[in-house]
mmCIF file of C-alpha atoms and ligand atoms in Angstrom:
data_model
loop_
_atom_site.group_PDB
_atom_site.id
_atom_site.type_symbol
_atom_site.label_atom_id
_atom_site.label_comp_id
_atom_site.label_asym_id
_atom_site.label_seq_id
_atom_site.Cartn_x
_atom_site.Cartn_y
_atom_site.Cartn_z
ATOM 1 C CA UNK A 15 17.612 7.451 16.714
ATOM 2 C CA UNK A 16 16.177 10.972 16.249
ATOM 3 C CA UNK A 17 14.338 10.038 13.220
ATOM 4 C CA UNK A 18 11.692 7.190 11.868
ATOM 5 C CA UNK A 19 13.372 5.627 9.178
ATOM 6 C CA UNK A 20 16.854 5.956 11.281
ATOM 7 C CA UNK A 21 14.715 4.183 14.121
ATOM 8 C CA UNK A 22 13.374 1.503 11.635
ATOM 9 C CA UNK A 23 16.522 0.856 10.350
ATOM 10 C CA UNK A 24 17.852 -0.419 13.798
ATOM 11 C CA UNK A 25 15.389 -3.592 13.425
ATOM 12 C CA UNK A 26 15.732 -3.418 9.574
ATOM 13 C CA UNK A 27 12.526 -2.346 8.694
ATOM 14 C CA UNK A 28 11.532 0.910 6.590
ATOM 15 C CA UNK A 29 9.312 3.725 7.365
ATOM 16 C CA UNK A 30 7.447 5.288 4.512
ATOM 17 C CA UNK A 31 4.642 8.093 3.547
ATOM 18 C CA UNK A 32 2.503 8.166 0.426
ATOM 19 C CA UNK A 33 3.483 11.239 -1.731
ATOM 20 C CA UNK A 34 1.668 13.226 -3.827
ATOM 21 C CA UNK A 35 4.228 14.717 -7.092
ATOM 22 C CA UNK A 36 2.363 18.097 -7.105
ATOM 23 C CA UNK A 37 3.560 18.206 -3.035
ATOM 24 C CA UNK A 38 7.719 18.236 -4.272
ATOM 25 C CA UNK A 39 7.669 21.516 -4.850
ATOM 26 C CA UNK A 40 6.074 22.189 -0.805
ATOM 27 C CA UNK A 41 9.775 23.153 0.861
ATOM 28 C CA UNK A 42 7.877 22.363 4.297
ATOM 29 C CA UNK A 43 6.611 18.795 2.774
ATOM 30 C CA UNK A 44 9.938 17.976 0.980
ATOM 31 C CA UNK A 45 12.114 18.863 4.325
ATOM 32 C CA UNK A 46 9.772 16.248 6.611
ATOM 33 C CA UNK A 47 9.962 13.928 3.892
ATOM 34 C CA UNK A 48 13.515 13.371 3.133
ATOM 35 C CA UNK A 49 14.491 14.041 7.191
ATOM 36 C CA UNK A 50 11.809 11.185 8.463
ATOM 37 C CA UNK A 51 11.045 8.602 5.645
ATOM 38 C CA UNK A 52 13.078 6.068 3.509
ATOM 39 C CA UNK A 53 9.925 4.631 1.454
ATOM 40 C CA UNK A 54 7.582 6.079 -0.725
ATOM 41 C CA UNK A 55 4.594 5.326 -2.540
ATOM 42 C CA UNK A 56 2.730 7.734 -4.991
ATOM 43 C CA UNK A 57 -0.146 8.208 -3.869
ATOM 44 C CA UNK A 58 -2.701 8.419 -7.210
ATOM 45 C CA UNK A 59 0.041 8.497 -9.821
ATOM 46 C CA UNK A 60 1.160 4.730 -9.954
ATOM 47 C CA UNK A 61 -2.245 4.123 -10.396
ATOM 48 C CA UNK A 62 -3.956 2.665 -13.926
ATOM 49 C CA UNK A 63 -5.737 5.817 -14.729
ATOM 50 C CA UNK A 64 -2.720 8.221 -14.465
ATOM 51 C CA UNK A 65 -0.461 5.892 -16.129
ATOM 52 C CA UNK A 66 -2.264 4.219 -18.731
ATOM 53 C CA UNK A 67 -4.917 7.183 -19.427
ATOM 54 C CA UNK A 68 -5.888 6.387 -23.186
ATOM 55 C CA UNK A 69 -5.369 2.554 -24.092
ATOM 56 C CA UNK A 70 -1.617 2.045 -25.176
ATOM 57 C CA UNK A 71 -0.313 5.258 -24.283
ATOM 58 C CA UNK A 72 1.580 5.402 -21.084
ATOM 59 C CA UNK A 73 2.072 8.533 -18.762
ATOM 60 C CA UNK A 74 4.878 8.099 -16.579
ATOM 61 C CA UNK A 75 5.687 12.180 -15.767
ATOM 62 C CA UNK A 76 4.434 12.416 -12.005
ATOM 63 C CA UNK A 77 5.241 8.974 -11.423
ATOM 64 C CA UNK A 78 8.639 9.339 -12.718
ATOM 65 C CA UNK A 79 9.221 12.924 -10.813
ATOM 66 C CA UNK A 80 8.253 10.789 -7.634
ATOM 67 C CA UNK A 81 10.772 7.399 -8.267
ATOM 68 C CA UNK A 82 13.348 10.322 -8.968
ATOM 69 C CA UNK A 83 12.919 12.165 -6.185
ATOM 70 C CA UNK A 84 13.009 8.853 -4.061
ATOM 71 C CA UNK A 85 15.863 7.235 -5.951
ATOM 72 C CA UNK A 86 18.167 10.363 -5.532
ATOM 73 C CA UNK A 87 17.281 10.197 -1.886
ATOM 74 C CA UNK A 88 18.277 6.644 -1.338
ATOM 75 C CA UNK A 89 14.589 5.916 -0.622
ATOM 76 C CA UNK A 90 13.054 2.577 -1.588
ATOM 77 C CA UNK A 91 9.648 3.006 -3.672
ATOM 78 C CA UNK A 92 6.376 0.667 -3.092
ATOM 79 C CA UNK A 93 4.434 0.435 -6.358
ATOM 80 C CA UNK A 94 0.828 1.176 -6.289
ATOM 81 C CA UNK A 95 -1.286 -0.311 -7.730
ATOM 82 C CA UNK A 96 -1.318 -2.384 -11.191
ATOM 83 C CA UNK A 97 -4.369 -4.047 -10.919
ATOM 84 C CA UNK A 98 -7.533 -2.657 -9.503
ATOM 85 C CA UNK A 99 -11.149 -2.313 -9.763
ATOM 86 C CA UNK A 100 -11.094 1.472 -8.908
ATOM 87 C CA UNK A 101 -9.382 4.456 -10.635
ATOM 88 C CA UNK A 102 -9.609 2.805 -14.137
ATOM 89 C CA UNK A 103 -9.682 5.121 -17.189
ATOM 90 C CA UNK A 104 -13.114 5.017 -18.763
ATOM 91 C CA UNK A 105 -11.266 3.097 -21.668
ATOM 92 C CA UNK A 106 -10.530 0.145 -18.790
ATOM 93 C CA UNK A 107 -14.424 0.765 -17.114
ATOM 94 C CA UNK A 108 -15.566 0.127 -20.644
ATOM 95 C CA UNK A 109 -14.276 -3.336 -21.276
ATOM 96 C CA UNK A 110 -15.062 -6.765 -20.601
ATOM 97 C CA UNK A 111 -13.936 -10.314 -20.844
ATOM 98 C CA UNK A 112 -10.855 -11.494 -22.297
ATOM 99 C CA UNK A 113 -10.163 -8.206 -23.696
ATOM 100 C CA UNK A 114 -10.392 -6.753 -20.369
ATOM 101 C CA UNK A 115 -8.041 -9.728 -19.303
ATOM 102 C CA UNK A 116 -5.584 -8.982 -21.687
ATOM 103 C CA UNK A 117 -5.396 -5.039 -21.107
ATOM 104 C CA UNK A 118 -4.935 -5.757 -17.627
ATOM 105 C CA UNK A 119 -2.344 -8.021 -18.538
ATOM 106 C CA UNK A 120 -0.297 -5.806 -20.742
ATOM 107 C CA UNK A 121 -0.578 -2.569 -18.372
ATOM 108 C CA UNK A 122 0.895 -5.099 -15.794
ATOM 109 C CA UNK A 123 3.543 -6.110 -18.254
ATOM 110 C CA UNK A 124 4.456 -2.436 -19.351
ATOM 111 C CA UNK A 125 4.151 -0.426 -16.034
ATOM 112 C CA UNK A 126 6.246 -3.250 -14.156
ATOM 113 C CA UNK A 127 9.038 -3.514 -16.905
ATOM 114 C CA UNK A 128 8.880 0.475 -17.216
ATOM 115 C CA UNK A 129 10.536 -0.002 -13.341
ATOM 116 C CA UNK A 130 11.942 -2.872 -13.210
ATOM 117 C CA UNK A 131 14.621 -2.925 -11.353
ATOM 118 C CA UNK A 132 13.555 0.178 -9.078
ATOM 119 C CA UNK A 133 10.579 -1.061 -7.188
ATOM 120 C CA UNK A 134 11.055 -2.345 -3.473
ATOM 121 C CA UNK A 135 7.394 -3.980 -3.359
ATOM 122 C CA UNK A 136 4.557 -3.998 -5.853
ATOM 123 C CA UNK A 137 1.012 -3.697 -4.678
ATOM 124 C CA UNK A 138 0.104 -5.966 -8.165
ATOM 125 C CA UNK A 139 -3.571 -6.472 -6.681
ATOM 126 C CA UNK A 140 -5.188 -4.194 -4.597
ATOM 127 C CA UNK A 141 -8.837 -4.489 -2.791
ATOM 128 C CA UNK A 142 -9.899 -7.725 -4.571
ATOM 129 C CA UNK A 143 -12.125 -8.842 -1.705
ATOM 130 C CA UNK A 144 -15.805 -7.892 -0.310
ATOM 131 C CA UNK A 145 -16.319 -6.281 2.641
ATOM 132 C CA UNK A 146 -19.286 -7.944 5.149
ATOM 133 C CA UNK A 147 -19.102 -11.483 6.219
ATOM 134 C CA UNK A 148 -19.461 -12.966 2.642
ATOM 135 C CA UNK A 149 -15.665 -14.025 2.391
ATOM 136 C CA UNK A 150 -16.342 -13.526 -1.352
ATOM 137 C CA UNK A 151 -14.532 -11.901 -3.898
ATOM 138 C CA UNK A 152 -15.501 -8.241 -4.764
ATOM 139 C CA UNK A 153 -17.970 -8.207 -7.784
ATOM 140 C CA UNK A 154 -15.999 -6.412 -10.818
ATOM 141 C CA UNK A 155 -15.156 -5.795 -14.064
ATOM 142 C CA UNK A 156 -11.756 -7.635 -13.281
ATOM 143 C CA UNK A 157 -13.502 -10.745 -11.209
ATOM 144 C CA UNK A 158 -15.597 -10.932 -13.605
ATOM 145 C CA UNK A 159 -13.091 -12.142 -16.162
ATOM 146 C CA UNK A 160 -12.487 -15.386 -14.279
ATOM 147 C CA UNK A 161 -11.758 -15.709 -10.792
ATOM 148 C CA UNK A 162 -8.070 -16.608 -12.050
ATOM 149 C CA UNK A 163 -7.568 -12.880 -12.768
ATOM 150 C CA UNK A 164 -5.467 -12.084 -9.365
ATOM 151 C CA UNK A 165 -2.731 -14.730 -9.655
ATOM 152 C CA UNK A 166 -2.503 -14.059 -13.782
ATOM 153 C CA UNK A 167 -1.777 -10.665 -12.898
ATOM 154 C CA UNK A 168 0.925 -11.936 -10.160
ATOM 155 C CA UNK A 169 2.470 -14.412 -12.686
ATOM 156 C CA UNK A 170 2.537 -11.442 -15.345
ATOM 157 C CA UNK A 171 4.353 -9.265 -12.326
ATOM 158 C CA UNK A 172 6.952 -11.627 -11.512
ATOM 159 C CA UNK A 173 7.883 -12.142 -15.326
ATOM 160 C CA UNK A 174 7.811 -8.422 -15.897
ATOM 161 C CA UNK A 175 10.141 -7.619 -12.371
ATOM 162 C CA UNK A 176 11.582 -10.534 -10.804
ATOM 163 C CA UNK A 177 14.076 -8.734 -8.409
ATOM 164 C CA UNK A 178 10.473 -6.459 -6.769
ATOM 165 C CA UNK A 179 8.209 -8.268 -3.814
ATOM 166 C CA UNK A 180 4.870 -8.868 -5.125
ATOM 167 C CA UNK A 181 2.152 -7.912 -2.932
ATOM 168 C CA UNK A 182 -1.595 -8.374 -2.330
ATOM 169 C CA UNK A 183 -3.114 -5.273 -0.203
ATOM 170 C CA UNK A 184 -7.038 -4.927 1.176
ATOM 171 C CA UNK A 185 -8.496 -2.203 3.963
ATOM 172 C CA UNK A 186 -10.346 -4.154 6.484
ATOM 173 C CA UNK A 187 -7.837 -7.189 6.828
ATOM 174 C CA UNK A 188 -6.839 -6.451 10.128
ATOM 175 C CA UNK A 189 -9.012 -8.160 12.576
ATOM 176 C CA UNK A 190 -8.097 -12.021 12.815
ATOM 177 C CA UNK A 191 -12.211 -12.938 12.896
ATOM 178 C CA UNK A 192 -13.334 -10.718 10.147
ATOM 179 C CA UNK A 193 -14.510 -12.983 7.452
ATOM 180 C CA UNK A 194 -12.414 -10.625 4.672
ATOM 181 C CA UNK A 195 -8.862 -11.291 6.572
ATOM 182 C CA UNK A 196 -9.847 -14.961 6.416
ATOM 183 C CA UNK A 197 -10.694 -15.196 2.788
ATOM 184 C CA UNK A 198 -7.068 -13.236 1.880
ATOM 185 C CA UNK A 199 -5.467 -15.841 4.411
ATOM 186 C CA UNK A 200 -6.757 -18.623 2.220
ATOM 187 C CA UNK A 201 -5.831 -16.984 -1.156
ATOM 188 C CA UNK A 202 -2.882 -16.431 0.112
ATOM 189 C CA UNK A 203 -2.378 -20.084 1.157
ATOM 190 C CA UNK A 204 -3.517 -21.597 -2.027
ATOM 191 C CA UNK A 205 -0.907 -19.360 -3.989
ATOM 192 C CA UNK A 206 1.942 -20.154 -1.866
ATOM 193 C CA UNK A 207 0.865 -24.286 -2.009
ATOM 194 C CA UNK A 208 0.332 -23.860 -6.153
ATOM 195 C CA UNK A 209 3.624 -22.111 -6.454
ATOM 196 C CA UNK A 210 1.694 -18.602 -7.289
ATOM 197 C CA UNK A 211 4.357 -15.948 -7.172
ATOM 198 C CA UNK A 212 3.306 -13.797 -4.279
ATOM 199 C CA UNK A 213 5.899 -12.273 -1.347
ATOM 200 C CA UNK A 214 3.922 -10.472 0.476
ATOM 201 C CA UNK A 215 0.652 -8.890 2.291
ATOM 202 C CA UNK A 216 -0.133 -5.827 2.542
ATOM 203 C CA UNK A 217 -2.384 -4.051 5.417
ATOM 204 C CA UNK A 218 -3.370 -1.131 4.388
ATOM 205 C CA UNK A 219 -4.350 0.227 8.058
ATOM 206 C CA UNK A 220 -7.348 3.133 7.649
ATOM 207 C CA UNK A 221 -8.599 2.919 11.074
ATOM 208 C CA UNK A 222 -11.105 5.214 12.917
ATOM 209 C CA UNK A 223 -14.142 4.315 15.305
ATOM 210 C CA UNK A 224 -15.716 2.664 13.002
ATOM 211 C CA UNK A 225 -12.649 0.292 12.395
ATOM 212 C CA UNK A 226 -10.241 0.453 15.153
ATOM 213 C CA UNK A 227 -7.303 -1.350 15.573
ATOM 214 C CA UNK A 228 -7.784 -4.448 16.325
ATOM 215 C CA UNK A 229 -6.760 -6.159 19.575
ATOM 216 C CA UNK A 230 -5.727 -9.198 17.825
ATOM 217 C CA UNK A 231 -3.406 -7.223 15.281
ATOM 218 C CA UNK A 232 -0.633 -8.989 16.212
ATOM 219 C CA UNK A 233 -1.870 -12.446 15.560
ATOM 220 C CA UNK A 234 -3.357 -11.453 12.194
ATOM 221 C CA UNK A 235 -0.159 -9.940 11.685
ATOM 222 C CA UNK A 236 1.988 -13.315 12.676
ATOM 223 C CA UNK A 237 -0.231 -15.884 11.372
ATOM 224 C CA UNK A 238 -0.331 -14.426 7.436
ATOM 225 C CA UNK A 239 3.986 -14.212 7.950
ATOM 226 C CA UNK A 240 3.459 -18.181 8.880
ATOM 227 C CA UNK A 241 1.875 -18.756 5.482
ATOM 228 C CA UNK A 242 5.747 -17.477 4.090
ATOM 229 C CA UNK A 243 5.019 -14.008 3.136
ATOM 230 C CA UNK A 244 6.311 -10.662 4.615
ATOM 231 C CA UNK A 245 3.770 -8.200 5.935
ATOM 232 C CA UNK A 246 4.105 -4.303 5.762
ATOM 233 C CA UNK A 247 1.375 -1.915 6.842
ATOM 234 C CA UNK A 248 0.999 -0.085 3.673
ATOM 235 C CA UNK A 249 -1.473 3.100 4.186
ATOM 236 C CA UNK A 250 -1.260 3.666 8.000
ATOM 237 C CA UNK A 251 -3.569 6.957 9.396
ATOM 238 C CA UNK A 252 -5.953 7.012 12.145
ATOM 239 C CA UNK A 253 -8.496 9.391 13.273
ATOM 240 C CA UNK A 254 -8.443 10.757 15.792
ATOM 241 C CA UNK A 255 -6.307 12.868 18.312
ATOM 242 C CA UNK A 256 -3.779 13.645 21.575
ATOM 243 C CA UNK A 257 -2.869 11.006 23.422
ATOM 244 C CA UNK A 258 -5.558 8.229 22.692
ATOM 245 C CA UNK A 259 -4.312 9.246 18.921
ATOM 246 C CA UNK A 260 -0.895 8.146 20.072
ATOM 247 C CA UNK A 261 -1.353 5.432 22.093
ATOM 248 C CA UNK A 262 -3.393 3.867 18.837
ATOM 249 C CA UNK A 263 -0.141 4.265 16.427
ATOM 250 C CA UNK A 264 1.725 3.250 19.559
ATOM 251 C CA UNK A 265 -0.085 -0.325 19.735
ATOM 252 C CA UNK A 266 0.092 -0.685 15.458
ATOM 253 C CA UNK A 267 3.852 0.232 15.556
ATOM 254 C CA UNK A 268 4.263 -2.862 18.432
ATOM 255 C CA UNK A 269 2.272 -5.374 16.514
ATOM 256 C CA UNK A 270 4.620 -4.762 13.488
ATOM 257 C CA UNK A 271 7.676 -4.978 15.900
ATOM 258 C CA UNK A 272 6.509 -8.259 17.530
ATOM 259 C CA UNK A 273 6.603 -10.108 13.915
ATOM 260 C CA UNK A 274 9.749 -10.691 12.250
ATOM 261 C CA UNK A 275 8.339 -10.418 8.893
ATOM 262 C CA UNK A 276 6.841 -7.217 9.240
ATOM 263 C CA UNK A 277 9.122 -5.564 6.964
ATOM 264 C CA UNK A 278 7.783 -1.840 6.932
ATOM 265 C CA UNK A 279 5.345 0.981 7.822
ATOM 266 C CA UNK A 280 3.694 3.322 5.661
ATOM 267 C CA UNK A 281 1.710 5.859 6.595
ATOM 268 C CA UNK A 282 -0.707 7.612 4.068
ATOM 269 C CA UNK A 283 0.747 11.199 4.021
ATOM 270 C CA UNK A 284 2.630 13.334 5.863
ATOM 271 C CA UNK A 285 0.732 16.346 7.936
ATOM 272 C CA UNK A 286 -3.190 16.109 8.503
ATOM 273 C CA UNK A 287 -3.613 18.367 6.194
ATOM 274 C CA UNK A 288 -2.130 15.909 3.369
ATOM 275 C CA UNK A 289 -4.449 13.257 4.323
ATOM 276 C CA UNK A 290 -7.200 11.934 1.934
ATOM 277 C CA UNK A 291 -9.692 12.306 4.718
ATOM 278 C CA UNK A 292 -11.901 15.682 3.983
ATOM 279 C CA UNK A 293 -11.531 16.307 7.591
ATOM 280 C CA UNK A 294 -9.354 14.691 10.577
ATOM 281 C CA UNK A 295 -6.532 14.729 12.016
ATOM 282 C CA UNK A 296 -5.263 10.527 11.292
ATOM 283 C CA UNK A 297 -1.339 11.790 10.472
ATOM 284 C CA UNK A 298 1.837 11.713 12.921
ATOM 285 C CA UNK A 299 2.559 15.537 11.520
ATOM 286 C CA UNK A 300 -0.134 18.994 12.014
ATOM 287 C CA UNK A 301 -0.789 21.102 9.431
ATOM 288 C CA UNK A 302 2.422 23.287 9.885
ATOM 289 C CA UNK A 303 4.427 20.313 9.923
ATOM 290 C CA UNK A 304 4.941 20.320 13.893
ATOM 291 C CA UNK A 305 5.486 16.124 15.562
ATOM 292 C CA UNK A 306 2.649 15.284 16.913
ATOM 293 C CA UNK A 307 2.181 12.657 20.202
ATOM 294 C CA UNK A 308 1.494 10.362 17.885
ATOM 295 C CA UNK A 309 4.579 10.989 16.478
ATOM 296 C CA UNK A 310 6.665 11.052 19.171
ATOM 297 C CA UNK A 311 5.073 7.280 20.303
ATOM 298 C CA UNK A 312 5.703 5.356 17.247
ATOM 299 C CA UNK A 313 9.828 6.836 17.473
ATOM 300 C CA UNK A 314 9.777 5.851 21.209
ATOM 301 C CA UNK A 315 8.827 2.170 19.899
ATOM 302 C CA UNK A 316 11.027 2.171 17.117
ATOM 303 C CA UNK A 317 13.800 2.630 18.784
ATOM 304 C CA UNK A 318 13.013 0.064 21.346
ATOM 305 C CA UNK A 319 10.932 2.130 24.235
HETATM 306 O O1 G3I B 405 -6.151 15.458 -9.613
HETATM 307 C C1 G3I B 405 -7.552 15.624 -9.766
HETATM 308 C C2 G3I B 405 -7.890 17.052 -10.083
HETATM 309 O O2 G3I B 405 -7.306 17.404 -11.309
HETATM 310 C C3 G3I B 405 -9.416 17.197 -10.120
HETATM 311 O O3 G3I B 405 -9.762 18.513 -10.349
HETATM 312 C C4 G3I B 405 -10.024 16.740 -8.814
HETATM 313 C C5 G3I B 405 -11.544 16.830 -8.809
HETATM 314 O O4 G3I B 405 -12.144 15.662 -8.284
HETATM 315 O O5 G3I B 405 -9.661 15.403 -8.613
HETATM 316 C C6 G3I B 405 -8.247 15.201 -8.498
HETATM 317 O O6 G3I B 405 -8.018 13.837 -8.354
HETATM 318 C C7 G3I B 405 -8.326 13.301 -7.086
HETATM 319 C C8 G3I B 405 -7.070 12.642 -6.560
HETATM 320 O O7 G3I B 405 -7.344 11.959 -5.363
HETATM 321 C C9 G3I B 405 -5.925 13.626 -6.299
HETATM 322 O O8 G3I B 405 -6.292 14.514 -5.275
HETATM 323 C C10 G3I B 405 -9.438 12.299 -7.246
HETATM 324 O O9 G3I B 405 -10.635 12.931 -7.588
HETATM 325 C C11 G3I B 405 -9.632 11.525 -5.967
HETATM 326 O O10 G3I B 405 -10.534 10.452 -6.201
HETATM 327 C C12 G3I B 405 -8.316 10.927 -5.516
HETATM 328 O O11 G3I B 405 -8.508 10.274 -4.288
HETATM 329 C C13 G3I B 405 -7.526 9.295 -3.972
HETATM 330 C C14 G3I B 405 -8.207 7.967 -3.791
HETATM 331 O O12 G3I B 405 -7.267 7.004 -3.348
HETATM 332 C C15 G3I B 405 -8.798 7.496 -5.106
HETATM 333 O O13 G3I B 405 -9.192 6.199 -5.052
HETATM 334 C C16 G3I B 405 -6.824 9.726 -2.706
HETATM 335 O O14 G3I B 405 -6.023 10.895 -2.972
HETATM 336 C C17 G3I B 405 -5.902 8.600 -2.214
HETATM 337 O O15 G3I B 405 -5.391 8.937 -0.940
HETATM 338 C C18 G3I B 405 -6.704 7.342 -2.096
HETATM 339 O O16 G3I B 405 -5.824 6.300 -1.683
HETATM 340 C C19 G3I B 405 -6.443 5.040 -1.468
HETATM 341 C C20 G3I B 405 -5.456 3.977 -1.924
HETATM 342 O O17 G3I B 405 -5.078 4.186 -3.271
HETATM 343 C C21 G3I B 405 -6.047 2.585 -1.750
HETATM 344 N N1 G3I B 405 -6.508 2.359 -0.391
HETATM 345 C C22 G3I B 405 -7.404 3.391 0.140
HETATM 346 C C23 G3I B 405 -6.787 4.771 0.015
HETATM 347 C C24 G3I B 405 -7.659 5.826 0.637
HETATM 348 O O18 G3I B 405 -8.887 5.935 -0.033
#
């Protein structure tokens, strides 16, 4: 298959970006999009602050022009995120306790019946763990409600949008050892033994020297789809360039390949010069939209090379 998504599709998986509304009107942008990808995910404007700016009152413009865009393209749509300790409005930043709880709740309830129905996979928790060796949950507003507050929002999910997969997604999940992959593998153990709605896992996949991809991907990878969950690779880029670049994406796009419940990629923008990294080149696309080597490995994989 010439293109990713076509290449996916032989092996039933989808290949998605992150998009940014204000980019739709970008003829470049658009034409890449709709010619390479069959999954999107907004990129800010799923998240609490853009949708739920002043308490009770819902925004759902750019996210809407985005589900349109991807609905009238046949593409499925990854919700991101409904519950987070980042990009709160200051309305969210300035609560506490069970009033916090139950605003979280109800944007949960309202955002996920506003698209019911249209949402492939919702991230409903996103970055709920530490970073370091702790294994501990991150210190927030949200934790700090109760450390119940991730599978209340999953049960509130699944209530609001039964027929969308309910995710859990973290950075820094990747490596098998790292003490943060194994505290999500035991969360996500204990929900699937209590009955805890929760479908799948998502990785989100920032990598650069700092965090490289790790050599045990594939086991990470394998042994979270043993727990009974699908895994996707939700926010794929990594720095880098040329052929070392490539042969990165290359070893990412085989890891997903090798497990059968590795549903999906998606990468996190379309050319470099969409990415949310100030500088870099992590993206399969240059800035004038040209298919980088990176590019060209992850197709040859796809489609079985
Ligand atoms: O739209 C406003 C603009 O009006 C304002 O003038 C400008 C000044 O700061 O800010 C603009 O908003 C920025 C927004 O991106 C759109 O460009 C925000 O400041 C900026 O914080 C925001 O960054 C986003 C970041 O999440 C926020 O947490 C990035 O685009 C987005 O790529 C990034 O995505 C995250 C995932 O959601 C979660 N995983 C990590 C990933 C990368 O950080």
């Amino acid at each position: 298959a010439g293109t990713l998504w076509e290449a996916a599709q032989r092996t039933g998986r989808y290949f998605g970006t992150a998009v940014a509304a204000n980019k739709l009107s970008d003829s470049t942008y658009v034409g890449i999009l709709n010619r390479e990808f069959n999954s999107v995910t907004a990129e800010n404007e799923m998240k609490i602050d853009a949708l739920e700016p002043q308490q009770g009152q819902f925004n759902y413009g750019n996210a809407d022009r985005i589900v349109n865009h991807a609905i009238q393209q046949g593409m499925d749509i990854r919700g991101h995120t409904l519950a987070w300790h980042s990009q709160q409005p200051q309305w969210m930043q300035n609560m506490s306790g069970s009033a916090l709880r139950q605003a979280m709740l109800n944007h949960v309830t309202q955002v996920a019946t506003h698209y019911r129905g249209r949402i492939h996979s919702w991230d409903v928790v996103n970055e709920a763990f530490a970073d370091g060796s702790s294994g501990a949950r991150r210190d927030s507003n949200l934790q700090r409600t109760g450390n119940d507050w991730i599978e209340a929002a999953f049960r509130a999910a699944r209530a609001a949008d039964p027929g969308a997969k309910l995710c859990y997604n973290d950075y820094n999940t990747d490596d098998w050892s790292h003490a943060k992959t194994q505290a999500v593998y035991r969360m996500v153990q204990d929900f699937k033994s209590r009955g805890v709605p929760i479908d799948c896992v998502g990785f989100q996949a920032h990598f650069n020297s700092a965090s490289p991809v790790p050599s045990n991907y594939h086991t990470t990878l394998q042994n979270f789809a043993d727990l009974g969950v699908d895994v996707q690779i939700t926010e794929l880029d990594i720095e880098g360039s040329g052929s070392s670049q490539a042969d990165n994406y290359r070893g990412v796009t085989q890891a997903c390949l090798a497990v059968a419940r590795c549903t999906g990629i998606t990468v996190w923008g379309i050319r470099d010069s969409d990415s949310w990294r100030a500088s870099g080149t992590p993206l399969l696309f240059d800035n004038s939209g040209g298919k980088k080597a990176a590019y060209h490995a992850v197709l040859e994989v796809l489609n079985g090379g």
